[in-house]
PDB file of C-alpha atoms in Angstrom:
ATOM      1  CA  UNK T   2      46.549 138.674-159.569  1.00  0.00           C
ATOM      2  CA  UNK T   3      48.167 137.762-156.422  1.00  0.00           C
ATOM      3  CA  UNK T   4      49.658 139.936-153.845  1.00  0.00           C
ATOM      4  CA  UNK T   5      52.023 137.840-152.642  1.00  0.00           C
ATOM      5  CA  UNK T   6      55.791 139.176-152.876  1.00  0.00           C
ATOM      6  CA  UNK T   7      58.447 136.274-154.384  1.00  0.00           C
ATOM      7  CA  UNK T   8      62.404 136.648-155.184  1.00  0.00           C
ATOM      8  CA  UNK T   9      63.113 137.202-158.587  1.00  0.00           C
ATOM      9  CA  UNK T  10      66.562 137.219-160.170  1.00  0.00           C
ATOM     10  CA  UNK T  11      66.936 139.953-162.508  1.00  0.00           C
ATOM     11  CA  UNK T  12      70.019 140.585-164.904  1.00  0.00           C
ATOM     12  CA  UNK T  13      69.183 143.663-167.031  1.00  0.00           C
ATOM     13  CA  UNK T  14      72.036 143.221-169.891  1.00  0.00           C
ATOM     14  CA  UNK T  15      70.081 139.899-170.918  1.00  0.00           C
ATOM     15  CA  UNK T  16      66.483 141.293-169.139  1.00  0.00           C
ATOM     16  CA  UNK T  17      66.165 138.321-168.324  1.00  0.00           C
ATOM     17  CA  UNK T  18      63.555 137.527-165.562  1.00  0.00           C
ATOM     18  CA  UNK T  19      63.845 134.571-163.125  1.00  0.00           C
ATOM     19  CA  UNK T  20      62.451 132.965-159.752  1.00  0.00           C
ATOM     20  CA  UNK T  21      65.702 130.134-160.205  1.00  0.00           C
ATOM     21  CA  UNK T  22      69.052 131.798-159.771  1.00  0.00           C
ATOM     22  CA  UNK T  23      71.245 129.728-162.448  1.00  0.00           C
ATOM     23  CA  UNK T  24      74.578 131.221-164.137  1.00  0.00           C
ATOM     24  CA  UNK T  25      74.680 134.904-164.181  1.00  0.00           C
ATOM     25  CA  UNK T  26      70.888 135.727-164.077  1.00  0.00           C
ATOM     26  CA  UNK T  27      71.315 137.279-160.434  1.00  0.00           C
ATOM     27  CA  UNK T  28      72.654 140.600-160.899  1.00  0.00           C
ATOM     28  CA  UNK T  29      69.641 142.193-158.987  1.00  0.00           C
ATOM     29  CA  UNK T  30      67.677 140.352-156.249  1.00  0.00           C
ATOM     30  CA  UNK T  31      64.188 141.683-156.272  1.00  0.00           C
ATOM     31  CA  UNK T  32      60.618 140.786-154.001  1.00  0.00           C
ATOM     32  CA  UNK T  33      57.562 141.449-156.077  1.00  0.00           C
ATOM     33  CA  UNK T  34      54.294 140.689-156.781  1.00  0.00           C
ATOM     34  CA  UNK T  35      53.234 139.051-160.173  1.00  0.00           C
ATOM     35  CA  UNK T  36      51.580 142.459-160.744  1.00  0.00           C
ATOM     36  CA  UNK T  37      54.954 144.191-160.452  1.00  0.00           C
ATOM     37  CA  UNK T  38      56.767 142.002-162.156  1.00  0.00           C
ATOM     38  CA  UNK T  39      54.249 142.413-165.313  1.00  0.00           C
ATOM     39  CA  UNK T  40      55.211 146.140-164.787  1.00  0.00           C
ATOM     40  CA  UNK T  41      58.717 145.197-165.131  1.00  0.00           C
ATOM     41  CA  UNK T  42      58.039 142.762-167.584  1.00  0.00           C
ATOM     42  CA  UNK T  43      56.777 146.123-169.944  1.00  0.00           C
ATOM     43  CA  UNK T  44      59.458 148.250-168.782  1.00  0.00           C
ATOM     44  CA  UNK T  45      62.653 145.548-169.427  1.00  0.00           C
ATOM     45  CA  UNK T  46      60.091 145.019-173.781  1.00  0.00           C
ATOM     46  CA  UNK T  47      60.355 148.906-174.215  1.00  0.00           C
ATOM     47  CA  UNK T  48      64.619 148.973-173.117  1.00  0.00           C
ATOM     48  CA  UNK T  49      64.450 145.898-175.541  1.00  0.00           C
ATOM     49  CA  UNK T  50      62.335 147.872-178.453  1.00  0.00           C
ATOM     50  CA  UNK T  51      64.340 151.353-177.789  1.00  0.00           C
ATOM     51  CA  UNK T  52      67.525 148.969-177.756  1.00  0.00           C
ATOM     52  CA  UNK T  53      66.619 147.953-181.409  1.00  0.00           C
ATOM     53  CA  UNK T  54      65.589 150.846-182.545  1.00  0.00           C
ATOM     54  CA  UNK T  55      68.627 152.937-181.370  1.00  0.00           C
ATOM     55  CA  UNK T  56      70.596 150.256-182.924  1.00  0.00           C
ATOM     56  CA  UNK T  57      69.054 150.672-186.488  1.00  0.00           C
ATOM     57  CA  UNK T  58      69.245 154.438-185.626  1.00  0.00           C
ATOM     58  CA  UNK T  59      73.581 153.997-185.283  1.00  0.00           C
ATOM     59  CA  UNK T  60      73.650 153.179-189.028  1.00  0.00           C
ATOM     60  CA  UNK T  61      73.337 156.527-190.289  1.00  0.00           C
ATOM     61  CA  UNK T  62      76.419 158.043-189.670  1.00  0.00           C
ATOM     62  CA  UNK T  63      75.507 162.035-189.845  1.00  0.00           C
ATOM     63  CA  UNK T  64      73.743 161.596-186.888  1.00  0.00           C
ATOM     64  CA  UNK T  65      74.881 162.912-183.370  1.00  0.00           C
ATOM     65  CA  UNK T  66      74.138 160.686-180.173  1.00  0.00           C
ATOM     66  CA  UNK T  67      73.136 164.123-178.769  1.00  0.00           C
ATOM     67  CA  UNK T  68      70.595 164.783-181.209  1.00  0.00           C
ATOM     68  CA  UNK T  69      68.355 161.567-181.269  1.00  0.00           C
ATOM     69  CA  UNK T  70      65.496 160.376-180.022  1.00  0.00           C
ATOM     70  CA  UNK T  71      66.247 156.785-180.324  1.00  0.00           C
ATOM     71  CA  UNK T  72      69.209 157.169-177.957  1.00  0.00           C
ATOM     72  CA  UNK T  73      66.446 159.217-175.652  1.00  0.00           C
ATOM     73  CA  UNK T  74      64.061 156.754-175.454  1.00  0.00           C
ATOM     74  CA  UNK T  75      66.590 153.835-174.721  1.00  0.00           C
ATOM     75  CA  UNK T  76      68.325 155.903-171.688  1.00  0.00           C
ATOM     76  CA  UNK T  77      64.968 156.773-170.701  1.00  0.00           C
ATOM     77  CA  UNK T  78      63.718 153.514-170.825  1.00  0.00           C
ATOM     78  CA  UNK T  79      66.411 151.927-168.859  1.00  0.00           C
ATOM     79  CA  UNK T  80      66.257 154.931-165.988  1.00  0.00           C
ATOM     80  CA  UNK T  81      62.868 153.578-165.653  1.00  0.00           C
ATOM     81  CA  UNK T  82      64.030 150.070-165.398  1.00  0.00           C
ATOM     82  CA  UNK T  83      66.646 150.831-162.500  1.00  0.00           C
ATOM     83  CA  UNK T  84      63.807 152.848-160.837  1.00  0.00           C
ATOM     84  CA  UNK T  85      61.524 149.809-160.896  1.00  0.00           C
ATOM     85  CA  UNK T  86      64.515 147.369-159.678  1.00  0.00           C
ATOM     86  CA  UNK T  87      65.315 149.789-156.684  1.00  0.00           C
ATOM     87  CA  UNK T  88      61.936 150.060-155.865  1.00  0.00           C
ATOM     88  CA  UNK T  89      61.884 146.379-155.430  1.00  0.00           C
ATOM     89  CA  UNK T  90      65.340 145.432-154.380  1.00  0.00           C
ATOM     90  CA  UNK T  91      67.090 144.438-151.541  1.00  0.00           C
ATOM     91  CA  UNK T  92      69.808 145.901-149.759  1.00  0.00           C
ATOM     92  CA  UNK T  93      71.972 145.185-151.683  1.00  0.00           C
ATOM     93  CA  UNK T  94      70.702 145.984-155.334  1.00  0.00           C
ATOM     94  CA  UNK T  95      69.783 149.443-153.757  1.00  0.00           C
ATOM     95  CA  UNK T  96      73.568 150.148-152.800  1.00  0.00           C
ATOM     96  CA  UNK T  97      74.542 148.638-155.877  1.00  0.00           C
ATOM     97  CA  UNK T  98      72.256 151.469-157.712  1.00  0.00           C
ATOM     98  CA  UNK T  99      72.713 154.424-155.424  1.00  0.00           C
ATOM     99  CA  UNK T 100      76.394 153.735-155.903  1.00  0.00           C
ATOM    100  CA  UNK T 101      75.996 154.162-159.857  1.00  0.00           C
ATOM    101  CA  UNK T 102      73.771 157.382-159.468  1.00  0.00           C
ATOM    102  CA  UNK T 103      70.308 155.298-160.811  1.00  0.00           C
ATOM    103  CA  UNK T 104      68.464 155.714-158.024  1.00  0.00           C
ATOM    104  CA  UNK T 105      66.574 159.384-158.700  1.00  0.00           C
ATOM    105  CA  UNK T 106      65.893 161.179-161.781  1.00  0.00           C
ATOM    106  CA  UNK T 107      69.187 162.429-163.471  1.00  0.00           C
ATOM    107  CA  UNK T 108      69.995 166.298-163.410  1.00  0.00           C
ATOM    108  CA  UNK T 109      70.156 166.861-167.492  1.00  0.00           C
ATOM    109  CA  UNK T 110      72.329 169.878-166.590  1.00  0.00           C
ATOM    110  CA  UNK T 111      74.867 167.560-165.274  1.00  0.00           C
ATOM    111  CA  UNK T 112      77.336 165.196-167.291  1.00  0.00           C
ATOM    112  CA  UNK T 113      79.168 162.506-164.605  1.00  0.00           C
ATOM    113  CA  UNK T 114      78.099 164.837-161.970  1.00  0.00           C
ATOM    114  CA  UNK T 115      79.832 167.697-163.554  1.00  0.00           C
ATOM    115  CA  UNK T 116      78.383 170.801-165.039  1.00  0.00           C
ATOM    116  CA  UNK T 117      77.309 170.410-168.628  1.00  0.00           C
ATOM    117  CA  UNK T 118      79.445 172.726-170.459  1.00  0.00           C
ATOM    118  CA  UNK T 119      77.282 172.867-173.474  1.00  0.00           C
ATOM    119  CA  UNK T 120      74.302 174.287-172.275  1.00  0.00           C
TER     120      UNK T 120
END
């Protein structure tokens, strides 16, 4: 593969990937190499499977947010994605994450930067 770094136009809610900037597609502006973008290529399919699967998960009704792994693996999946995009952004995608709190690992003690109360 080559190890050349291009822009690429991300926009996570559609995870859509793009080197042309057209409509909305540009809410992150990433350089990468087509090796990193297959990497976030895999990462943007498992939000999309954990996305789907959460989704079927929201139809049984006796079930807590709190207590499923569906939800788990969707928020986990789309930490990794805003990992991956600040890795790669530029300046301003990375104060556009730091400024949401997706830039490091989240504290699972913490709820909106808060104590957790429940545990």
């Amino acid at each position: 593969m080559e190890n050349k770094k291009r822009t690429f136009y991300i926009n996570l809610g559609s995870q859509e990937i793009s080197q042309i900037r057209d409509g909305n597609n540009d809410v992150f502006t990433i350089e990468a190499t087509e090796e990193e973008m297959f990497r976030l290529r895999q990462v943007l399919n498992e939000v999309f499977s954990a996305d789907e699967r959460s989704f079927w998960r929201s139809h049984i009704p006796f079930r807590h947010y709190s207590e499923d792994s569906q939800n788990d693996d969707y928020d986990y999946s789309m930490r990794e994605a805003y990992k991956m995009i600040y890795e790669l952004g530029d300046e301003e995608t990375k104060q556009f994450i730091k400024s949401i709190g997706m830039d490091h690992d989240e504290d699972s003690d913490k709820i909106y930067g808060e104590r957790n109360p429940l545990t």
